[in-house]
mmCIF file of C-alpha atoms in Angstrom:
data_model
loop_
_atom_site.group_PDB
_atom_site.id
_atom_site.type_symbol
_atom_site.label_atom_id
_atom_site.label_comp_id
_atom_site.label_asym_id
_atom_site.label_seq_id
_atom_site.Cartn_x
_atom_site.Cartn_y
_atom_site.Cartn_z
ATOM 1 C CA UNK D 1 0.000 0.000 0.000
ATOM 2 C CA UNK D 2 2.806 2.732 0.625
ATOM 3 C CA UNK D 3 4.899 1.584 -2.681
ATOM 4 C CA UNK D 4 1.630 2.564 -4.210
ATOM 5 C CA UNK D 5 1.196 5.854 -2.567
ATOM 6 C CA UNK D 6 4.806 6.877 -3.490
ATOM 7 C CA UNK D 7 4.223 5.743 -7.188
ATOM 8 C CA UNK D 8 1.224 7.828 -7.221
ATOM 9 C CA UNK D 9 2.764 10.448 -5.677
ATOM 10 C CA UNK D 10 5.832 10.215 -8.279
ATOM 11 C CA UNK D 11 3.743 10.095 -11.047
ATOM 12 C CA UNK D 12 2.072 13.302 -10.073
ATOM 13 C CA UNK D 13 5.415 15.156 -9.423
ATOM 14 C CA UNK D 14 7.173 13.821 -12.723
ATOM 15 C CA UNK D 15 3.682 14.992 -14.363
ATOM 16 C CA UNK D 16 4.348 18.619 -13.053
ATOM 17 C CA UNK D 17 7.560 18.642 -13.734
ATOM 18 C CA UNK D 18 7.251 17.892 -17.421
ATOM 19 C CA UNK D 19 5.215 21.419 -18.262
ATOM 20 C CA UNK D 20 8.317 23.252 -17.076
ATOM 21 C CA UNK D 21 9.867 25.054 -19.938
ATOM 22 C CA UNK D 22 12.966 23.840 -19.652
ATOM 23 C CA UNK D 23 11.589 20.057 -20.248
ATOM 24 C CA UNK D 24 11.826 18.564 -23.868
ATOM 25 C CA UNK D 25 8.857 16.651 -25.395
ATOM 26 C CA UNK D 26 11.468 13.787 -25.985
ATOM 27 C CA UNK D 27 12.474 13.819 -22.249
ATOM 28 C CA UNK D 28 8.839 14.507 -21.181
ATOM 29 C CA UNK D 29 8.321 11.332 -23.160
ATOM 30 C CA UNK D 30 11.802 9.619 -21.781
ATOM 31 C CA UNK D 31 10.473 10.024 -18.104
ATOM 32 C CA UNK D 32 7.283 8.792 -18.565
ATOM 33 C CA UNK D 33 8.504 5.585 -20.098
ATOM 34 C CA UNK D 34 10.720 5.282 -17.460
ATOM 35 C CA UNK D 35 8.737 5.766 -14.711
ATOM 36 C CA UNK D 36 6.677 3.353 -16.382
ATOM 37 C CA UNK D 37 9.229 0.031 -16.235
ATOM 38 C CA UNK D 38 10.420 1.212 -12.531
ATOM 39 C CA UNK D 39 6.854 1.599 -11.014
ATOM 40 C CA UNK D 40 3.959 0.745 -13.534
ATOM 41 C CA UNK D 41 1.066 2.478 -14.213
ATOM 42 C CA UNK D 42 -1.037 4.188 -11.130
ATOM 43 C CA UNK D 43 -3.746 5.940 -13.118
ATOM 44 C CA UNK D 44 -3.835 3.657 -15.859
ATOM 45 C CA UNK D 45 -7.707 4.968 -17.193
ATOM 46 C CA UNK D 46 -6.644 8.456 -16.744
ATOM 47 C CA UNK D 47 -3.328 8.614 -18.523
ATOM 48 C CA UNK D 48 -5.225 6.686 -21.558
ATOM 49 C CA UNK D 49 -8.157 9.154 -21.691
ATOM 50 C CA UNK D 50 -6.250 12.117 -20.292
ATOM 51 C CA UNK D 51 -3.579 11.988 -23.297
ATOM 52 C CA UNK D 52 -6.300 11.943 -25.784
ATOM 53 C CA UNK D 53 -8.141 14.834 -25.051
ATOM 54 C CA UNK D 54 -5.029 16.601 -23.704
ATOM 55 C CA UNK D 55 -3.503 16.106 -27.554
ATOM 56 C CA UNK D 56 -6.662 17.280 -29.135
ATOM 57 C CA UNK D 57 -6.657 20.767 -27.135
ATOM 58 C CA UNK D 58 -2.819 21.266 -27.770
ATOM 59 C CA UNK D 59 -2.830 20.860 -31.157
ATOM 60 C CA UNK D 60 -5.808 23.280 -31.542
ATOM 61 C CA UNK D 61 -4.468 25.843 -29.426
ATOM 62 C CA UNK D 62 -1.066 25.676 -31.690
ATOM 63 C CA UNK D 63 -3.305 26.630 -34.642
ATOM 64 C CA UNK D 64 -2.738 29.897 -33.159
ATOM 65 C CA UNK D 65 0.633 30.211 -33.809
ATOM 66 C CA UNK D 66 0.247 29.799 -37.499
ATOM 67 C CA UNK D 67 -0.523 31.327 -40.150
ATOM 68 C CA UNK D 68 -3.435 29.928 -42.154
ATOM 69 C CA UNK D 69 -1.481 30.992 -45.958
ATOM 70 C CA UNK D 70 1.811 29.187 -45.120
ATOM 71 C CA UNK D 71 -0.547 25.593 -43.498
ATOM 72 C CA UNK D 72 -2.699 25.511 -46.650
ATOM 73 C CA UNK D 73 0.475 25.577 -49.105
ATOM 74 C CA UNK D 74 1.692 22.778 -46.438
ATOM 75 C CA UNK D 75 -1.090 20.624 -46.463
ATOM 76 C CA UNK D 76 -1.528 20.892 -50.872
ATOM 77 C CA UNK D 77 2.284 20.105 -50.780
ATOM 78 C CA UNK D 78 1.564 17.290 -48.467
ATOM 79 C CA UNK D 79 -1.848 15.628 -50.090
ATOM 80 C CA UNK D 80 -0.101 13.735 -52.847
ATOM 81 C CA UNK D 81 2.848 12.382 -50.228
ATOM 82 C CA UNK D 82 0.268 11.324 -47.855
ATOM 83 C CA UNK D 83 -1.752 9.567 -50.223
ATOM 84 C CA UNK D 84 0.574 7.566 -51.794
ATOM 85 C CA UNK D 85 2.232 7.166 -48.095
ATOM 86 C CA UNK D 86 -1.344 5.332 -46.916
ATOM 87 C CA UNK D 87 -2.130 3.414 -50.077
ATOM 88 C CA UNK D 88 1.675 2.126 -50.147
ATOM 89 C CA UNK D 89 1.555 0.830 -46.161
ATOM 90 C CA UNK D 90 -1.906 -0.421 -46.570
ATOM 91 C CA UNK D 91 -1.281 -2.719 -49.211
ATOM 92 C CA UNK D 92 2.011 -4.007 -47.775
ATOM 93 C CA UNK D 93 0.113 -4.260 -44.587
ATOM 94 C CA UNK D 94 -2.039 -6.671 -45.947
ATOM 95 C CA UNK D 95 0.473 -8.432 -47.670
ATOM 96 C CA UNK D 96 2.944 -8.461 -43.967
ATOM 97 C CA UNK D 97 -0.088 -9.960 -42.151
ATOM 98 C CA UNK D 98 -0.253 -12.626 -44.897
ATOM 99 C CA UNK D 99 3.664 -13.518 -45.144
ATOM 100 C CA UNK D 100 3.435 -13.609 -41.204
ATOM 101 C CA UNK D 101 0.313 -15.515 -40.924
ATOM 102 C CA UNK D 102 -0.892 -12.823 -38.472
ATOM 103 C CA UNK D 103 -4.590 -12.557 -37.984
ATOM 104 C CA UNK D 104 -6.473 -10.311 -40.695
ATOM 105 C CA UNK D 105 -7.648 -7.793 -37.598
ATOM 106 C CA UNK D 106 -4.726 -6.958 -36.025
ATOM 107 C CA UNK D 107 -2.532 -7.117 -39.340
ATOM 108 C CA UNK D 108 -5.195 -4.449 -40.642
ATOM 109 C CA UNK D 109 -4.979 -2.340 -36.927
ATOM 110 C CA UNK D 110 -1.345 -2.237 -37.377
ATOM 111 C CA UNK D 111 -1.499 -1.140 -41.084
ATOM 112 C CA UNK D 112 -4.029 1.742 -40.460
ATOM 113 C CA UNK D 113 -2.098 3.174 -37.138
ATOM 114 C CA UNK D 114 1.183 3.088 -39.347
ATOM 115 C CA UNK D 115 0.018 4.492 -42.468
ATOM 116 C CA UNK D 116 -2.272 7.349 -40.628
ATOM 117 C CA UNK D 117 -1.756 8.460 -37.346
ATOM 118 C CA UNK D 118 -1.070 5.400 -34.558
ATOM 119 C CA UNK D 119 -3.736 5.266 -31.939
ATOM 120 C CA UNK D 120 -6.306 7.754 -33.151
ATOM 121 C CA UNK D 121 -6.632 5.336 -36.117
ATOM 122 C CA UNK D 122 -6.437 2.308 -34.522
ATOM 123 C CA UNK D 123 -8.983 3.870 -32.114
ATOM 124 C CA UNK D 124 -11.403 4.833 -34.864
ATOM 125 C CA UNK D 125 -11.161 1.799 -37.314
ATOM 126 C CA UNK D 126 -11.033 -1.004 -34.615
ATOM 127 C CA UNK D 127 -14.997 -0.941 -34.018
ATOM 128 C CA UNK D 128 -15.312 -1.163 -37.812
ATOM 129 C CA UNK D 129 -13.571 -4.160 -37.978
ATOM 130 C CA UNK D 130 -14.883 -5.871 -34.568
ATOM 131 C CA UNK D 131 -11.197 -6.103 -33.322
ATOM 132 C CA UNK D 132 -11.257 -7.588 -29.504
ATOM 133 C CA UNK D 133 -9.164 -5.904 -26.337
ATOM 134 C CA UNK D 134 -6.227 -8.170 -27.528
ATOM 135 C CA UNK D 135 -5.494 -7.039 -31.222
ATOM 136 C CA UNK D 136 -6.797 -3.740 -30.059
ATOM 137 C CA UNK D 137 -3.773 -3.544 -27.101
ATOM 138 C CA UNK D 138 -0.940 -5.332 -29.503
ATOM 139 C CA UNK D 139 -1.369 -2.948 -31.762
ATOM 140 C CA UNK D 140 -1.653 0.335 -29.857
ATOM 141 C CA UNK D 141 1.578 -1.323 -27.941
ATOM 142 C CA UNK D 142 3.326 -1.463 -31.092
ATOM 143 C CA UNK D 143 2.560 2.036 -32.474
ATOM 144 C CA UNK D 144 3.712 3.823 -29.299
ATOM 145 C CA UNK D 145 7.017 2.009 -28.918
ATOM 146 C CA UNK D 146 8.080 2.944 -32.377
ATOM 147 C CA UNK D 147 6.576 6.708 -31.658
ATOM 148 C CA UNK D 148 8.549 7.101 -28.406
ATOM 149 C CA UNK D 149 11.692 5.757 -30.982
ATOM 150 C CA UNK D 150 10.453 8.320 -33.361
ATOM 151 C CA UNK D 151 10.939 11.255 -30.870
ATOM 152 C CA UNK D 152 14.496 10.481 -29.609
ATOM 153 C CA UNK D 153 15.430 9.109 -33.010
ATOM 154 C CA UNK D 154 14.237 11.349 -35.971
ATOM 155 C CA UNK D 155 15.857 14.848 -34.529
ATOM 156 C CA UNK D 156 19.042 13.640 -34.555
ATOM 157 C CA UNK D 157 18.612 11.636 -37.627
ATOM 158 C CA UNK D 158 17.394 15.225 -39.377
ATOM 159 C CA UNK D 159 20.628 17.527 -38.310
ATOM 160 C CA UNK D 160 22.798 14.131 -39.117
ATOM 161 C CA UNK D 161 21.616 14.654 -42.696
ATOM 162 C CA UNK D 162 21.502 18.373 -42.679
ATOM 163 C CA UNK D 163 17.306 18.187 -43.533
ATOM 164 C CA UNK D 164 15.830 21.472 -43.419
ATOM 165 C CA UNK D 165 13.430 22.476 -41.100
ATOM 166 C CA UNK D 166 10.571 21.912 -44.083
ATOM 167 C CA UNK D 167 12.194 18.829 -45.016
ATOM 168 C CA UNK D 168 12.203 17.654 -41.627
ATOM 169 C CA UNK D 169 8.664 18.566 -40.999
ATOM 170 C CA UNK D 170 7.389 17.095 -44.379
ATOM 171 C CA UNK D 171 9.123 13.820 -42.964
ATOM 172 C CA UNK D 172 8.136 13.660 -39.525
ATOM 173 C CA UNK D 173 4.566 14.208 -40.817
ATOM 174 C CA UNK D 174 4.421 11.202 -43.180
ATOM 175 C CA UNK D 175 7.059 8.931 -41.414
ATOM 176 C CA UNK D 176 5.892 9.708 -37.540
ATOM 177 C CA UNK D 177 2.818 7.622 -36.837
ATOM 178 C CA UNK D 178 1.252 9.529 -34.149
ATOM 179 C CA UNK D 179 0.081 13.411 -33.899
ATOM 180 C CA UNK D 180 1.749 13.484 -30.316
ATOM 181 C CA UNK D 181 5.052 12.403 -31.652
ATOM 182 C CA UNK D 182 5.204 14.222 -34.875
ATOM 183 C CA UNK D 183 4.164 17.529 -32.865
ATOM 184 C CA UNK D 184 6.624 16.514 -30.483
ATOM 185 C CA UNK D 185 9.484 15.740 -33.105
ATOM 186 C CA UNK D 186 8.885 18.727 -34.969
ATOM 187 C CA UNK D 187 8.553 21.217 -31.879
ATOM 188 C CA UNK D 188 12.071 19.585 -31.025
ATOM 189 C CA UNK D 189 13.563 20.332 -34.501
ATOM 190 C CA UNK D 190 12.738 23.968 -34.769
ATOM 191 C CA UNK D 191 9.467 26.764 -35.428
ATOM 192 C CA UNK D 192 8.816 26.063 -39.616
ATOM 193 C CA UNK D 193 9.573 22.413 -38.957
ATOM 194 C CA UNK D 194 6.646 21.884 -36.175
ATOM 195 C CA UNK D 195 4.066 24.235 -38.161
ATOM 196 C CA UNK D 196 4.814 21.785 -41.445
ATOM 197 C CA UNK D 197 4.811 18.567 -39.461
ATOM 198 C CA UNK D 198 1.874 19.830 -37.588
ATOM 199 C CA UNK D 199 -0.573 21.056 -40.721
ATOM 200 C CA UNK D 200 0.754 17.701 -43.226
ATOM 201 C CA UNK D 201 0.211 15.049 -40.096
ATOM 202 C CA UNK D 202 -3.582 16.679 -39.932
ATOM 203 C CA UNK D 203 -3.503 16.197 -43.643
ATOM 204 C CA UNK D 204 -2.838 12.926 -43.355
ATOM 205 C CA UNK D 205 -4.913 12.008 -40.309
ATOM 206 C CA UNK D 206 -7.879 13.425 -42.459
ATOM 207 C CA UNK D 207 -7.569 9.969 -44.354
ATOM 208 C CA UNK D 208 -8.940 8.501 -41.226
ATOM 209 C CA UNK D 209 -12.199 8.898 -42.351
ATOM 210 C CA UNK D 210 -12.263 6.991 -46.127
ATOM 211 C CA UNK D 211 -10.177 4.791 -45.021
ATOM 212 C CA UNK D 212 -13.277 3.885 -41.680
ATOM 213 C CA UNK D 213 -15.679 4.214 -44.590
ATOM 214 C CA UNK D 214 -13.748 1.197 -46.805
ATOM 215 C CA UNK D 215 -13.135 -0.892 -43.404
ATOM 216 C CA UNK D 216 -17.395 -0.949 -43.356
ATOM 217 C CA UNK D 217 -17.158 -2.687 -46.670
ATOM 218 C CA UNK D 218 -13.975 -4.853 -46.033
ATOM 219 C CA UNK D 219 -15.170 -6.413 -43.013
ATOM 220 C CA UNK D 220 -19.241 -6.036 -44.228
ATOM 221 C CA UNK D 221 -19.823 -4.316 -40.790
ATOM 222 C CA UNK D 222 -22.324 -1.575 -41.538
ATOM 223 C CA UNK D 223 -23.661 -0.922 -38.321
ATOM 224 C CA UNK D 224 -20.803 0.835 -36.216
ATOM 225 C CA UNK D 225 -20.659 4.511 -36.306
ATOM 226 C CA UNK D 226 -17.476 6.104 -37.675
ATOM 227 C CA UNK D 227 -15.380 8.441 -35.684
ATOM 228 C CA UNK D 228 -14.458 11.967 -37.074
ATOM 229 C CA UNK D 229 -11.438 13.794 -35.839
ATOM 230 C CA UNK D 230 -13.146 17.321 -35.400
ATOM 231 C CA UNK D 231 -10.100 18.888 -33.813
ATOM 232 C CA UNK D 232 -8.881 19.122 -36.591
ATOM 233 C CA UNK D 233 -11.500 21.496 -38.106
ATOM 234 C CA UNK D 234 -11.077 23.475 -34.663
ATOM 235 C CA UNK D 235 -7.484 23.753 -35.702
ATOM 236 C CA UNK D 236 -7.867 25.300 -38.791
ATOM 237 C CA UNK D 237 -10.309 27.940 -37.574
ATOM 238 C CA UNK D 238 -7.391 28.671 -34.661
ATOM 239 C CA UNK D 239 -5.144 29.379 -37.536
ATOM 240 C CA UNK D 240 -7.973 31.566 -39.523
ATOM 241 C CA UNK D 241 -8.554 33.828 -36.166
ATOM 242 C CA UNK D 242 -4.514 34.256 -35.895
ATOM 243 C CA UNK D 243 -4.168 34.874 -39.813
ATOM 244 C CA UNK D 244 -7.192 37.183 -39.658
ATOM 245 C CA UNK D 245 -8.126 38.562 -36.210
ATOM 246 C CA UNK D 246 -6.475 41.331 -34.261
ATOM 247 C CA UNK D 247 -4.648 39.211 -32.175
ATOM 248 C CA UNK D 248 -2.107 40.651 -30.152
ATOM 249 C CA UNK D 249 1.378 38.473 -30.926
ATOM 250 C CA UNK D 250 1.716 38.453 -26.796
ATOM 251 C CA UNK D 251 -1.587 36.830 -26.899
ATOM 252 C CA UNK D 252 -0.706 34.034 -29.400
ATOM 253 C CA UNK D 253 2.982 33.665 -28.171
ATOM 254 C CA UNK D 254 1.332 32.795 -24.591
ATOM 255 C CA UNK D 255 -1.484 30.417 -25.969
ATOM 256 C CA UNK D 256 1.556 28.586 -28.374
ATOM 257 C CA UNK D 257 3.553 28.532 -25.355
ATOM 258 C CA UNK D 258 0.967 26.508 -22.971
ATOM 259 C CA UNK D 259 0.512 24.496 -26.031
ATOM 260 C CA UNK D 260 3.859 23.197 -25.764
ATOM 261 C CA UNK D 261 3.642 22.408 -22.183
ATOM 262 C CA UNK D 262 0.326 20.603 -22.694
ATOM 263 C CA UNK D 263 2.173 18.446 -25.522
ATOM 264 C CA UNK D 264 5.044 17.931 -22.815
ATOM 265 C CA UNK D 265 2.600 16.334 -20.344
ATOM 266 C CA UNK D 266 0.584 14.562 -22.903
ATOM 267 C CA UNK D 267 3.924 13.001 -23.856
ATOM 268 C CA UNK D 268 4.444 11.652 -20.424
ATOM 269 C CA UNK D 269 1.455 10.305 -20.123
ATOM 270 C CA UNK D 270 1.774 8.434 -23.615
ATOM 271 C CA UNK D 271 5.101 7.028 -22.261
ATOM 272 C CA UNK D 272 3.512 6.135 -19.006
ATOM 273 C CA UNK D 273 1.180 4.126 -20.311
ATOM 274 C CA UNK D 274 4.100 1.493 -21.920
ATOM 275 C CA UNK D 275 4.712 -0.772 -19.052
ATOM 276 C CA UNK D 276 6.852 -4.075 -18.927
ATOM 277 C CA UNK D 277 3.352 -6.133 -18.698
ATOM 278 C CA UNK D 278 2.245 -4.357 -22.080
ATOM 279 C CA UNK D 279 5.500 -4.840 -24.190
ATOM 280 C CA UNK D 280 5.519 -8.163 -23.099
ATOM 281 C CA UNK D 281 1.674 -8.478 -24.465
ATOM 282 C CA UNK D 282 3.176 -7.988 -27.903
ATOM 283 C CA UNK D 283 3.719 -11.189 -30.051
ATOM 284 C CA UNK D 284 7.036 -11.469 -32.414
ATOM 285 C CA UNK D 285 5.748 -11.807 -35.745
ATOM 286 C CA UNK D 286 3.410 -8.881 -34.901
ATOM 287 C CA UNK D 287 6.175 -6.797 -33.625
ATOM 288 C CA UNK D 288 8.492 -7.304 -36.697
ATOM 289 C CA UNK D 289 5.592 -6.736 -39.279
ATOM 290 C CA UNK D 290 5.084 -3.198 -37.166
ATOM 291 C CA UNK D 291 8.975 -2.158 -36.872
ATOM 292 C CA UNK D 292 9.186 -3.544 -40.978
ATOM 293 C CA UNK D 293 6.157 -1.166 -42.007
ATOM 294 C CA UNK D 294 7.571 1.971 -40.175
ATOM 295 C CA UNK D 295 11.495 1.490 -41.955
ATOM 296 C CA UNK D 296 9.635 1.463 -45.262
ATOM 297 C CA UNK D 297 7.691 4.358 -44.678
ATOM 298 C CA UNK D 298 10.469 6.304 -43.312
ATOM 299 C CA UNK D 299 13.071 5.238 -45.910
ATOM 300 C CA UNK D 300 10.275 6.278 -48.576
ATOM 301 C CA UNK D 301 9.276 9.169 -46.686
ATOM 302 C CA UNK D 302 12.911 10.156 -46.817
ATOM 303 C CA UNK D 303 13.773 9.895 -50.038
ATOM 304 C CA UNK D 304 10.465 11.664 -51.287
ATOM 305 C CA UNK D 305 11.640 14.527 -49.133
ATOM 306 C CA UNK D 306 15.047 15.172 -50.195
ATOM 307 C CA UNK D 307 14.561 14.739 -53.786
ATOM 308 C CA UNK D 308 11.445 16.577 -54.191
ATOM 309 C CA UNK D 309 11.451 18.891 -51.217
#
């Protein structure tokens, strides 16, 4: 009973200390994963609704600090990536799950959080397709390892290579499977990188919702409602009242600012929620079919960038 007072206790000091400025996404992320394999989970329900919503209102309020010109040039640049970015892993998704005999569900789960963004999709498409609480956790488990990778990884794989801060956004967008992480990664990388990674990643998440509309047909399940990521409609009218309205840049600097801290925490919490009981969950083939769609995406995603970009 006290070891579980101290975690909690722990896990709400950690959770403060991430929104301090001087705390990274990547180390907000680092500590919460940590924390995580020492002590476990204490608020396992809250950290997995609490990120969610959390994310949502971040990424809104950084609508503020952009301008709605520069996102929509962004977001036509990044349609045509995207798209051929989603059809590409979906296919060789399907194929994976085939050459690793791993059940049609959770090979499909996998597929859609890779090729549009992690848990939101897996979230959204895994009623379509009647997935149960196992293929469901495996592959939320998988998506999140390779995002907390993502974070640490991708920064210092973009000044290694001497990618600009467009290039590096355009990449984190399409090779990045989660919002959190891409936000995270491009925040960490530098001001035009997170506004591109930011506006192409909603871009791409927008695919969500065809892609929920073909699952009904794939899997002949017509009776589950289909989840819409409205946040991201709130986002663009947050960049329309910066680009437009009288704003004060004191005001918008301060709302972009919290942002960042609420991304920080959110980040934490993701990290927290990746304990030693749900790695283990996580079945080999299912594993390597995960880590083999995210190196094709981001070796694609790569090269795209730095020969068109």
């Amino acid at each position: 009973m006290e070891r579980q007072r101290i975690s909690a206790l722990l896990f709400v000091l950690l959770a403060l200390v991430s929104v301090l400025p001087m705390v990274s996404p990547a180390v907000a992320l680092f500590s919460g994963l940590v924390f995580a394999f020492c002590f476990g989970n204490p608020f396992p329900a809250f950290t997995r609704k609490g990120s969610k919503y959390l994310l949502q209102v971040a990424v809104v309020l950084l609508g503020f600090g952009q301008n709605l010109h520069t996102a929509l040039e962004a977001g036509r640049t990044g349609v045509q990536m995207t798209l051929f970015t989603v059809v590409l892993v979906m296919v060789l998704g399907f194929m994976m799950g085939r050459w690793f005999r791993i059940s049609t569900r959770t090979a499909y789960l996998i597929s859609a959080g890779t090729a549009i963004c992690g848990g939101s999709a897996i979230a959204a498409v895994s009623p379509v397709v009647r997935a149960n609480e196992v293929e469901i956790s495996v592959s939320l488990v998988i998506v999140f390892m390779l995002n907390a990778i993502a974070l640490l990884l991708f920064p210092f794989l973009g000044h290694s290579l001497h990618l600009t801060q467009h290039q590096f956004g355009m990449w984190a967008a399409i090779a990045i499977h989660d919002t959190s992480s891409v936000v995270g990664a491009g925040a960490t990388y530098g001001a035009e990188a997170l506004q591109t990674a930011t506006t192409v990643k909603l871009t791409r998440a927008l695919w969500i919702i065809p892609l929920a509309f073909a699952s009904t047909f794939v899997f002949r399940n017509k009776t589950k409602k289909i989840t819409v990521p409205w946040f991201i409609l709130w986002f663009v009218v947050a960049m329309a009242a910066a680009t437009y309205l009288p704003i004060p840049e004191t005001v918008k600097s301060g709302i972009t600012f919290g942002a960042k801290r609420m991304l920080s925490l959110t980040l934490f919490l993701i990290g927290s929620g990746l304990t030693r009981p749900a790695i283990r969950s996580v079945g080999l083939r299912p594993l390597i079919m995960g880590i083999g769609l995210w190196i094709v995406i981001g070796v694609v995603g790569l090269m795209v960038v730095m020969f068109t970009c």
